[in-house]
Short mmCIF file of C-alpha atoms in Angstrom, two decimals:
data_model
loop_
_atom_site.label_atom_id
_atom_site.label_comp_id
_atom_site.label_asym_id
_atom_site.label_seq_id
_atom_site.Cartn_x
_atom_site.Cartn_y
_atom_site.Cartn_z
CA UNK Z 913 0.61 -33.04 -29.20
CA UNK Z 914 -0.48 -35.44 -31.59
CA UNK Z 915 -0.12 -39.04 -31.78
CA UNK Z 916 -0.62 -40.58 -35.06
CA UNK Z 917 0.96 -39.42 -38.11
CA UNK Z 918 -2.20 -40.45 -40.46
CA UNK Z 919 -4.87 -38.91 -42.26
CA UNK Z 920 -6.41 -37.55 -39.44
CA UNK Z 921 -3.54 -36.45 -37.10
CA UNK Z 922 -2.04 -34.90 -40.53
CA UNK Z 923 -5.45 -32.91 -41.23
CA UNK Z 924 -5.13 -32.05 -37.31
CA UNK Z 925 -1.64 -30.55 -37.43
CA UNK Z 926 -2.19 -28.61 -40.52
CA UNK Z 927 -5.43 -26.89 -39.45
CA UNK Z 928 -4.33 -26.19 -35.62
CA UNK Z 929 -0.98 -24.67 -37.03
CA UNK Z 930 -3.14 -22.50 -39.17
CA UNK Z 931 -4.77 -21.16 -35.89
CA UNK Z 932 -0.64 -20.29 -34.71
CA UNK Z 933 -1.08 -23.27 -32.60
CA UNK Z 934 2.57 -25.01 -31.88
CA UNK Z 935 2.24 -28.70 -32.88
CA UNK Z 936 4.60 -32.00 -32.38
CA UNK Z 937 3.47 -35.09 -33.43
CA UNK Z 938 4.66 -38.46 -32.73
CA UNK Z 939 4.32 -41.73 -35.39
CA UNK Z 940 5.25 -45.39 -34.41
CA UNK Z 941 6.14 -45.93 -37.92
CA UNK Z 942 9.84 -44.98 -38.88
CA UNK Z 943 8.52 -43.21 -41.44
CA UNK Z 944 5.84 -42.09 -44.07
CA UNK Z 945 3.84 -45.67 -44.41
CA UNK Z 946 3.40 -47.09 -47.87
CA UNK Z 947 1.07 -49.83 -47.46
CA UNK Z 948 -2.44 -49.69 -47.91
CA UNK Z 949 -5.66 -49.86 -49.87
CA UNK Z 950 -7.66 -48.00 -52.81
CA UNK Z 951 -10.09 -45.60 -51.38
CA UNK Z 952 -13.37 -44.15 -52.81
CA UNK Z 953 -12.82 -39.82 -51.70
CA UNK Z 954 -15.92 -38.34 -51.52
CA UNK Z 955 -18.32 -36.88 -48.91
CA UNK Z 956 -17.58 -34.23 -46.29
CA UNK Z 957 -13.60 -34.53 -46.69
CA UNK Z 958 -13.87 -32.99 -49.84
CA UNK Z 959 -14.99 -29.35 -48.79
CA UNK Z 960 -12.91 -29.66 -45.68
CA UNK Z 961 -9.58 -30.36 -48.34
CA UNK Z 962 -10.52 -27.85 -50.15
CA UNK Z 963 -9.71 -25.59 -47.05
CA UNK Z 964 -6.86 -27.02 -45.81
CA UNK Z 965 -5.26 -26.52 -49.85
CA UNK Z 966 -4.73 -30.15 -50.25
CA UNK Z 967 -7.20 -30.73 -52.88
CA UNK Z 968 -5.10 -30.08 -56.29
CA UNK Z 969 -2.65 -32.11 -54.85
CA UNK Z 970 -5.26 -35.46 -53.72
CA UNK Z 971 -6.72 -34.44 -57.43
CA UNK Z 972 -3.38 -35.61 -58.81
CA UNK Z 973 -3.20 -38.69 -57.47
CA UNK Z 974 -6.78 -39.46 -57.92
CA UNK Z 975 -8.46 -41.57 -60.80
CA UNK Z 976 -11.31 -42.23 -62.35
CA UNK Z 977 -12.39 -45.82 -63.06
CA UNK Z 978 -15.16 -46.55 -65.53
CA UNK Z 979 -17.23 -49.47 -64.13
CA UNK Z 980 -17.36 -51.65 -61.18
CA UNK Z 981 -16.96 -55.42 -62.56
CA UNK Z 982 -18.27 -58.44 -60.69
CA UNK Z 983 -17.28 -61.53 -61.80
CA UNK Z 984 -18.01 -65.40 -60.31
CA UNK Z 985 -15.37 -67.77 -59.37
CA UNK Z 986 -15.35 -68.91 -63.24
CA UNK Z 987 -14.65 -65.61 -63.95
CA UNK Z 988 -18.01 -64.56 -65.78
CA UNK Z 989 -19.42 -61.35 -65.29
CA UNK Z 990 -22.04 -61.27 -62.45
CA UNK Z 991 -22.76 -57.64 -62.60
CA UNK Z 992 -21.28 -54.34 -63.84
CA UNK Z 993 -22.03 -50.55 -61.87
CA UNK Z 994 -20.73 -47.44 -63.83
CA UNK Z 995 -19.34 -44.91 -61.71
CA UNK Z 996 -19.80 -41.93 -63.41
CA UNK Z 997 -23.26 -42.67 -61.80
CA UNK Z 998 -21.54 -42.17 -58.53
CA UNK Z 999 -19.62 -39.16 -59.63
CA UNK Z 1000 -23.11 -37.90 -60.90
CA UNK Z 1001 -24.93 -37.53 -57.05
CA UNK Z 1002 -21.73 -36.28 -55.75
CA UNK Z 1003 -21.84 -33.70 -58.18
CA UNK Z 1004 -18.31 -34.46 -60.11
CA UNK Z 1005 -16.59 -34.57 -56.28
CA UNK Z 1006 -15.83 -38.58 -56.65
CA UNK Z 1007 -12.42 -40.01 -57.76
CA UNK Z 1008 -10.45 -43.30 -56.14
CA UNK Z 1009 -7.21 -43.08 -54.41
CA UNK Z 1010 -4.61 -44.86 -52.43
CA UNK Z 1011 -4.91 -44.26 -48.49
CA UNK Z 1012 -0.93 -43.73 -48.89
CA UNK Z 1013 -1.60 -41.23 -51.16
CA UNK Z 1014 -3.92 -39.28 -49.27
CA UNK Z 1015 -1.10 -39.34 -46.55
CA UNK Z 1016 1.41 -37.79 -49.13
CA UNK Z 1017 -0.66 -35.12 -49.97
CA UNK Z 1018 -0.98 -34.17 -46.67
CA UNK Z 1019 2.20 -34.29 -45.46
CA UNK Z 1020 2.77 -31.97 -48.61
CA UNK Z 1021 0.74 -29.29 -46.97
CA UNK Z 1022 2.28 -29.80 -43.42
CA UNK Z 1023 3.83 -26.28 -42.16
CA UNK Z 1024 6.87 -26.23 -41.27
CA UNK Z 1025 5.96 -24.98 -37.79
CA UNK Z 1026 4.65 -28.88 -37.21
CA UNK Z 1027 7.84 -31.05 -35.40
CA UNK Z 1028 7.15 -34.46 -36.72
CA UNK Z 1029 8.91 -37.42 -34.71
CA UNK Z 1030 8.85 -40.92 -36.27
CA UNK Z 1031 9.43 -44.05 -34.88
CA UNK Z 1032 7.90 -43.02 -31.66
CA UNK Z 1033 4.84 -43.68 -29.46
CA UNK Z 1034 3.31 -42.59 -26.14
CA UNK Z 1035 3.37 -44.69 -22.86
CA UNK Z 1036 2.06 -42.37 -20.77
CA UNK Z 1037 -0.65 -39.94 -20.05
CA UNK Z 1038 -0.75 -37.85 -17.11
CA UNK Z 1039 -3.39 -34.61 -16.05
CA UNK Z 1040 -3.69 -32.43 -13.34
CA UNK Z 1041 -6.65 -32.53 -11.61
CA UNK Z 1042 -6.84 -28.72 -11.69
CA UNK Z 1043 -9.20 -27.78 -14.73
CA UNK Z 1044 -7.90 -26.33 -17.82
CA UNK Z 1045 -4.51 -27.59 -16.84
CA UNK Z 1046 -1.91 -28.85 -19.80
CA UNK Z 1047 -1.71 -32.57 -20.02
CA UNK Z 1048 1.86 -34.05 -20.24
CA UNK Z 1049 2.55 -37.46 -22.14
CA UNK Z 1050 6.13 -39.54 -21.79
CA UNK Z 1051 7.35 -41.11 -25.41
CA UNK Z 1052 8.94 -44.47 -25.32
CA UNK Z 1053 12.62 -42.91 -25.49
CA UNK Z 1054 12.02 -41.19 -22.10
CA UNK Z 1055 11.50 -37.96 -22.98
CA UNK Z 1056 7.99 -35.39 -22.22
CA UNK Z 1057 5.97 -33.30 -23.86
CA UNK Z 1058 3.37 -31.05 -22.27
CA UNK Z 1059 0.45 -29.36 -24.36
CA UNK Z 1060 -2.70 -27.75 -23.86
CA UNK Z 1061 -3.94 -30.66 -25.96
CA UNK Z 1062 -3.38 -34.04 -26.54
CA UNK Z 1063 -5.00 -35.20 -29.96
CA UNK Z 1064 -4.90 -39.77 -30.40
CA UNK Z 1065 -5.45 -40.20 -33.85
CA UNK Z 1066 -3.79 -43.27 -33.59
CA UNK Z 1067 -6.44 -45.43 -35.39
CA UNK Z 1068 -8.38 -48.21 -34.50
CA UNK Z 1069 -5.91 -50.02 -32.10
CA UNK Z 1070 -4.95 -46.31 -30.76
CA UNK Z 1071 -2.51 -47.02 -27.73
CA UNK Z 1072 -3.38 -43.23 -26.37
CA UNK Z 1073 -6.88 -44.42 -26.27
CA UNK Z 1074 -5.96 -47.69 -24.25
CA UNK Z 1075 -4.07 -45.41 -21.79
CA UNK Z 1076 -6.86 -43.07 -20.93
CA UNK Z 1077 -10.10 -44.98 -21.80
CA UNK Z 1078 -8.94 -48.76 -21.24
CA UNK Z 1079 -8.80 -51.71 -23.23
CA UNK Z 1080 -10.08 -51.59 -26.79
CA UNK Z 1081 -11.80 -55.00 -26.53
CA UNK Z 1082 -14.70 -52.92 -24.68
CA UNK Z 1083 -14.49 -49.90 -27.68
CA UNK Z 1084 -14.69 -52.24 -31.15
CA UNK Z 1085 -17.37 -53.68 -32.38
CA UNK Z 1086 -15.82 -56.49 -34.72
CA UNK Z 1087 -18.10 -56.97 -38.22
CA UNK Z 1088 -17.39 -60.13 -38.93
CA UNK Z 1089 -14.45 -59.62 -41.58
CA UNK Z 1090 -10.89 -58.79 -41.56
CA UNK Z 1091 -9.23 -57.25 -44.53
CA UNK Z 1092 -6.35 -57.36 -45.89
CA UNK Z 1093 -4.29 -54.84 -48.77
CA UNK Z 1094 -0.91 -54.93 -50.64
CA UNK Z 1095 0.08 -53.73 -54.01
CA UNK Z 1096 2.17 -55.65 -56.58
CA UNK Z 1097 3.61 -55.82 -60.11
CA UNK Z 1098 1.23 -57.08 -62.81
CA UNK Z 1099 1.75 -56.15 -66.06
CA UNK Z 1100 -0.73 -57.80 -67.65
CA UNK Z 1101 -3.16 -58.03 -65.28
CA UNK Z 1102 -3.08 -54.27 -65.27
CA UNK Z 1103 -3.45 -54.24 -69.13
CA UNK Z 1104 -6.66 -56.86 -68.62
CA UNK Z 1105 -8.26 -54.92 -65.73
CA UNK Z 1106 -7.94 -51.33 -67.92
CA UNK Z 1107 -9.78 -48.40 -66.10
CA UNK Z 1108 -12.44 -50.78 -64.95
CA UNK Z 1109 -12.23 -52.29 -60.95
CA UNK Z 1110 -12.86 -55.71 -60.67
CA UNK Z 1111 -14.78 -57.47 -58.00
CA UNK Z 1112 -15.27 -61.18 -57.25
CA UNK Z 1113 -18.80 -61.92 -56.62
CA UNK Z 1114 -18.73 -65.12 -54.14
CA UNK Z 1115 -20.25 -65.85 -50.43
CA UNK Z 1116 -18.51 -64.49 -47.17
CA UNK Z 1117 -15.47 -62.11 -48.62
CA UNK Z 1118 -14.43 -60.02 -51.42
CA UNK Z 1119 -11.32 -59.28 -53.47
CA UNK Z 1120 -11.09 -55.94 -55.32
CA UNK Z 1121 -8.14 -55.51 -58.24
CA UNK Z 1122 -7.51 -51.82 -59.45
CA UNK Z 1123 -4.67 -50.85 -62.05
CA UNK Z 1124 -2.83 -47.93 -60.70
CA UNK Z 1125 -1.88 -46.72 -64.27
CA UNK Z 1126 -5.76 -47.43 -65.75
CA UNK Z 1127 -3.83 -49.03 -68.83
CA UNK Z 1128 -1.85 -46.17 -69.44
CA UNK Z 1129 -4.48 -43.68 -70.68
CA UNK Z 1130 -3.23 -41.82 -67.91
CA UNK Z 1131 -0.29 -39.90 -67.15
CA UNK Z 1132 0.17 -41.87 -64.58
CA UNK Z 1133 3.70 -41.97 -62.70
CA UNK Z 1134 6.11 -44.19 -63.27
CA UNK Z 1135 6.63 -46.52 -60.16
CA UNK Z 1136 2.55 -46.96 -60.96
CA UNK Z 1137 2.80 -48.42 -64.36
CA UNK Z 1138 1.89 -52.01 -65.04
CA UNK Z 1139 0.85 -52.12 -60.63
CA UNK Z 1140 -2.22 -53.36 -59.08
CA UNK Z 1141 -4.11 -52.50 -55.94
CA UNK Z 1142 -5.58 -55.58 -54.21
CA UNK Z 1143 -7.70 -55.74 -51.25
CA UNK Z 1144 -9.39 -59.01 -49.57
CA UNK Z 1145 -12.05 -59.28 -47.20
CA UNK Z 1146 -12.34 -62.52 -45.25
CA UNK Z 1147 -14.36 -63.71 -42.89
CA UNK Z 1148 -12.84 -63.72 -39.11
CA UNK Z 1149 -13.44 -62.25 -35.63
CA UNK Z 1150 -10.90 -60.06 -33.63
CA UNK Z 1151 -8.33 -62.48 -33.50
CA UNK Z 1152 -5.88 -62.22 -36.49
CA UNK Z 1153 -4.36 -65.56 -38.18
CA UNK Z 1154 -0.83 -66.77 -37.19
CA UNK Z 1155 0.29 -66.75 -40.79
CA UNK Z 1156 -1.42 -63.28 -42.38
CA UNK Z 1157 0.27 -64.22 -46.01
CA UNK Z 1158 -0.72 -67.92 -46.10
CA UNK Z 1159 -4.32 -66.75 -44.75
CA UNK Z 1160 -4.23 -64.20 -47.68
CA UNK Z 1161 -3.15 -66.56 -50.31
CA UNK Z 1162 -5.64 -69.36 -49.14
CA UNK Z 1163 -8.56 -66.71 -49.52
CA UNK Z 1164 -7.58 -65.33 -52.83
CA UNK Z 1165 -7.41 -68.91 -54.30
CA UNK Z 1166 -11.27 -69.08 -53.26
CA UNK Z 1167 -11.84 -66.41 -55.62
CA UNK Z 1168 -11.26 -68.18 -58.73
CA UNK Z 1169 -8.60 -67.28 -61.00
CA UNK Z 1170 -8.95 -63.41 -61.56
CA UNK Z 1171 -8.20 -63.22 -57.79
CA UNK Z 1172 -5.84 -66.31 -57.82
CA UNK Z 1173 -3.26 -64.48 -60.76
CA UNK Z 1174 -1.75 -62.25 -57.74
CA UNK Z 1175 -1.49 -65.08 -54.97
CA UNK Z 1176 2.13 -65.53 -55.91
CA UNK Z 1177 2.94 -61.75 -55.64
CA UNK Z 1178 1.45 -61.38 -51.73
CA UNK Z 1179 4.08 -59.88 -50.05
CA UNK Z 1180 5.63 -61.69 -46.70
CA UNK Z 1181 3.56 -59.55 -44.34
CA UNK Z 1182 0.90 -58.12 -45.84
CA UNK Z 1183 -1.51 -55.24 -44.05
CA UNK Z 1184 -4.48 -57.88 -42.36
CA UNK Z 1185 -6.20 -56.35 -39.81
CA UNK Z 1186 -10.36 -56.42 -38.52
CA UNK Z 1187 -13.13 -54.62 -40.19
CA UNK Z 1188 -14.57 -53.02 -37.03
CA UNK Z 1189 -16.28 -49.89 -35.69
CA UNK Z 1190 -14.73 -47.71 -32.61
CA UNK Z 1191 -17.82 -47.34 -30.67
CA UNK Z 1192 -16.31 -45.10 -27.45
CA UNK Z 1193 -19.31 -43.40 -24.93
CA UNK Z 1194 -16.78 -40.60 -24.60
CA UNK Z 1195 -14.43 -38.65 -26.96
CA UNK Z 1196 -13.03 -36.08 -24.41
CA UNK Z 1197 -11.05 -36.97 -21.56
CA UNK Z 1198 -9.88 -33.61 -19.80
CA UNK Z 1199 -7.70 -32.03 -22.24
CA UNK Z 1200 -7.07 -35.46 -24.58
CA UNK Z 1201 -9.24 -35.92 -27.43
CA UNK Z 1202 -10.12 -39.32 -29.59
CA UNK Z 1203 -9.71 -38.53 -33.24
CA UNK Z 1204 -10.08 -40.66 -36.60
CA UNK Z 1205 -10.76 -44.03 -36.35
CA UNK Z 1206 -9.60 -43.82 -32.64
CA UNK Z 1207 -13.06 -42.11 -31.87
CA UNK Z 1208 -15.07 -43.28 -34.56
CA UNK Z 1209 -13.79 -45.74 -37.03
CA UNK Z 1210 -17.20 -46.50 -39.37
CA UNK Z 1211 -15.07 -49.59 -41.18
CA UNK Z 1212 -14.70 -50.92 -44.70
CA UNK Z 1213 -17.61 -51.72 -45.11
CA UNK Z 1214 -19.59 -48.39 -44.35
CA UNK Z 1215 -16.74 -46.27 -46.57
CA UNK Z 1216 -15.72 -42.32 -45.98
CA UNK Z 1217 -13.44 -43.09 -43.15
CA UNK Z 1218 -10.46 -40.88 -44.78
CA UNK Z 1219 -12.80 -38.35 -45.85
CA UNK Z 1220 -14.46 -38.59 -42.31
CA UNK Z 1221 -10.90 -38.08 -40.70
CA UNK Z 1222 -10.30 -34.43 -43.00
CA UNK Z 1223 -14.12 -33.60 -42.30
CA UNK Z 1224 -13.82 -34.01 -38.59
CA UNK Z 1225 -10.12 -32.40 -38.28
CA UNK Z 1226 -11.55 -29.36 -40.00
CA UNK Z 1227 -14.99 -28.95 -37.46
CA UNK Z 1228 -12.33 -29.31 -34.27
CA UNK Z 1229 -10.84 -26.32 -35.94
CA UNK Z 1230 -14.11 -25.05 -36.44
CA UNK Z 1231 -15.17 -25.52 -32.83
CA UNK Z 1232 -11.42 -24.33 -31.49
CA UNK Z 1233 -12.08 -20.91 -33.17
CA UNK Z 1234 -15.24 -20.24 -32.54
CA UNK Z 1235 -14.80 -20.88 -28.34
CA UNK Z 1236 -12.42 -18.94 -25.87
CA UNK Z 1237 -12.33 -21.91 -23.56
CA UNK Z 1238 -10.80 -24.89 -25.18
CA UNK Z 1239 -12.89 -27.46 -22.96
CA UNK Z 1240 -16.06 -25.76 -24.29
CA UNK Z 1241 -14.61 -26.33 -28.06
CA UNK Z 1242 -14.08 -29.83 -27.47
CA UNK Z 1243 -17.28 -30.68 -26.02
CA UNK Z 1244 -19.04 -29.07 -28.70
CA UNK Z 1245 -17.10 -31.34 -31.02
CA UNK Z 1246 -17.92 -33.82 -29.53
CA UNK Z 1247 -21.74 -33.18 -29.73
CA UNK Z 1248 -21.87 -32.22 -32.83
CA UNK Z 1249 -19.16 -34.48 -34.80
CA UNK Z 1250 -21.28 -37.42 -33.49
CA UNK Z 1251 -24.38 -36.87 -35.39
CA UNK Z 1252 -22.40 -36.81 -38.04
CA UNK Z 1253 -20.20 -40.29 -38.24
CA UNK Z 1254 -22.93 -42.02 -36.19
CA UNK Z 1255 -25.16 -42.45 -39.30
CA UNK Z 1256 -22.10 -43.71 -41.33
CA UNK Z 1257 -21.77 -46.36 -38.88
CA UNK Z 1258 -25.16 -47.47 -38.68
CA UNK Z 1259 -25.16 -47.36 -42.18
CA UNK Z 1260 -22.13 -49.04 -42.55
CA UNK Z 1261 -23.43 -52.00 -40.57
CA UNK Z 1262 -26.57 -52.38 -42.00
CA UNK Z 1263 -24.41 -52.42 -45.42
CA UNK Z 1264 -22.46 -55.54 -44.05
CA UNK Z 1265 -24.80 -58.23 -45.79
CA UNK Z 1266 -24.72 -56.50 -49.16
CA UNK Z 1267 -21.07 -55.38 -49.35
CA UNK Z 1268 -19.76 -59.37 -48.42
CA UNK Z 1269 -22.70 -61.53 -48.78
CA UNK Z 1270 -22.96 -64.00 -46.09
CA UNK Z 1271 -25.29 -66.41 -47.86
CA UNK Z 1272 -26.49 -66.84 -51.33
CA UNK Z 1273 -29.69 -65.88 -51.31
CA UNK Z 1274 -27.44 -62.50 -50.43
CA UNK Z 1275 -25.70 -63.47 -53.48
CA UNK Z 1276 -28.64 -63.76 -55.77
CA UNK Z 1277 -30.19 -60.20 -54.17
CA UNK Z 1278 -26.92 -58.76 -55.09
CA UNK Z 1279 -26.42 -59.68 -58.80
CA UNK Z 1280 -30.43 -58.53 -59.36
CA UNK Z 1281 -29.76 -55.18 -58.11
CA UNK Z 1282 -26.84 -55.09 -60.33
CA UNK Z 1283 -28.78 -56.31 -63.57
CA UNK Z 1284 -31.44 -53.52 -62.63
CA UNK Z 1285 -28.51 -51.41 -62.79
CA UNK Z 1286 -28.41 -51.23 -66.68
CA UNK Z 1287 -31.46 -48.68 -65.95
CA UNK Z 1288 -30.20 -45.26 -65.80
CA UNK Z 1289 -32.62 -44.04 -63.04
CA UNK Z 1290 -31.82 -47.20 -60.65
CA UNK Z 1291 -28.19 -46.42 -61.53
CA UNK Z 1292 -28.69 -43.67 -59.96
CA UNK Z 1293 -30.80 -44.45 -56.75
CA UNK Z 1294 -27.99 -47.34 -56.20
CA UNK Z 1295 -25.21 -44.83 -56.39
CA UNK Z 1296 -26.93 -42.48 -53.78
CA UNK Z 1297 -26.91 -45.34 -51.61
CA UNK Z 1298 -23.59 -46.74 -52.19
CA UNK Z 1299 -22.42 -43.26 -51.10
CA UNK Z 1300 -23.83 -43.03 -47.45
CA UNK Z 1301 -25.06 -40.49 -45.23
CA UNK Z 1302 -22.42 -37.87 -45.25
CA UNK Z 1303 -22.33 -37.16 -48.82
CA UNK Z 1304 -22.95 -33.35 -48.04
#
């Protein structure tokens, strides 16, 4: 059984059902979510998609912006990064994508062994104490399901997690930020933006602006044309604002007026939640697992958290095959999974200060690197560090 119907409970289902393993998974949404921001695929998910088949179909939905702009709060341009340096020391396996997307092509690939139930979650846990006994959860409506495992790939707030492990205010380690996503009609803001992302370049937050049909030098589809992706980091602890929308609005009018032309289009409840880490001493609980973000959310701000989520569905697979005894296969998971997101989340917070400066001296550090960027050969070194640990 899985709970969470996201990138990583998807990537789950699909590789466990190609071992003949009998899957249900249960989703608190009602259905397939639509919200959500643009995300950079590249690092370990990409060899792992490749397995599961999904990659033609991410490949479609993917696209390839030219340049990274940074511009001030007058709108003059701070800095500019081109990203074929990026694609260029991840060998051509770079492209940008909505996290609803990825979700889509995964749910593409789903067989149609996997029972998918929406609009449900789990309340309780239970396990024998015998070992290598099934664990049985209860959904909200009542009813049971029983499973050799029990997969929470419920994300960063994961309520399986909560039930087994305990509150998550002991598990996250808050960064600082929250962040906040939503996608609106633009015409010509799309035309302005092109195939190039723009970034405001101001102290303590960040607002990105992506058009979805790069000006129409794609073949893009057509609910994408004349859209644009926004995200906004803000600064803020655990605790969410009252009023997400007027919070939003308020921090894109800080931006100047690049970031200001799509305060009028944020929707009434836009997606706001914390930039955090999932830092959890223990993954395995008897037969229930922490997946995803659940286990090991790196953040925003460290990147490769959907490509993380494929990469680690495909080593549980890897570990589930290779062992006769299940509990074996998990702990080895376990061990080994962890020296692989670990690094992404140091790096991640080590990344915090240049990502969303926090003073201006962070600022000024920020727009030299970028200058120095015009140099093909720091280019490069700047990609290879915008792109993390787990590139391989």
């Amino acid at each position: 059984m899985i709970s969470g119907a996201g990138i990583s409970g998807l990537a789950t289902a699909t590789g466990l059902a190609g071992l003949g393993w009998q899957v249900t998974m249960v989703e608190a949404a009602p259905g397939p979510r639509r919200g959500g921001y643009m995300i950079d695929f590249f690092g370990p998910g990409w060899a792992a998609a490749e397995r599961l088949g999904v990659m033609p179909a991410l490949r479609r939905r993917g696209r390839i912006y030219t340049a990274a702009r940074y511009v001030d709060r007058d709108g003059h341009t701070t800095g500019r990064l081109p990203l074929a340096s990026l694609a260029g020391v991840t060998g051509g396996r770079y492209f940008s994508v909505l996290r609803p997307e990825i979700e889509e092509a995964l749910r593409e690939s789903l067989p149609p062994t996997v029972e998918v139930r929406y609009g449900r979650t789990v309340t309780a846990v239970e396990q024998r104490a015998a070992p290598r006994s099934p664990a049985g959860v209860t959904l909200d409506d009542g009813s049971t399901l029983t499973g050799d495992l029990v997969v929470a790939a419920d994300g960063l707030h994961s309520g399986v997690r909560r039930l087994v492990v305990g509150d998550e205010a002991d598990l996250l380690r808050p960064l600082g930020f929250q962040t906040a996503a939503f996608t609106c009609s633009h015409p010509e803001l799309a035309a302005r933006l092109g195939d190039e992302v723009l970034l405001t370049d101001v102290v303590g937050g960040q607002v990105g602006l992506f058009a979805l049909d790069l000006d129409g030098r794609e073949q893009r589809p057509e609910p994408d044309r004349g859209m644009v992706s926004v995200f906004v980091i803000r600064r803020g602890g655990s605790r969410l604002p009252d009023d997400p929308r007027r919070a939003v609005v308020d921090e894109l009018g800080r931006h100047g007026a690049w970031a200001a032309a799509v305060a009028d289009r944020v929707p009434a409840a836009p997606y706001l939640d914390v930039v955090a880490q999932s830092i959890v001493p223990r993954w395995v609980h008897g037969r229930v697992l922490l997946a995803g973000d659940a286990a090991h959310a790196v953040s925003l701000l460290a990147g490769q958290g959907a490509s993380l989520a494929i990469a680690g569905a495909m080593a549980l697979v890897d570990q589930v095959a290779a062992h006769e005894d299940l509990d074996a296969a998990l702990a080895e998971h376990e061990r080994t999974w962890r020296a692989v997101v670990e690094p992404v989340q140091a790096s991640g917070r080590r990344a915090a200060g240049t990502f969303v400066p926090r003073h201006r001296r962070d600022l000024w550090l920020r727009r030299i690197v970028l200058r120095a960027a015009r140099l093909p050969v720091v280019s490069r070194r700047l990609a290879s560090g915008l792109t993390g640990a787990a590139t391989h």
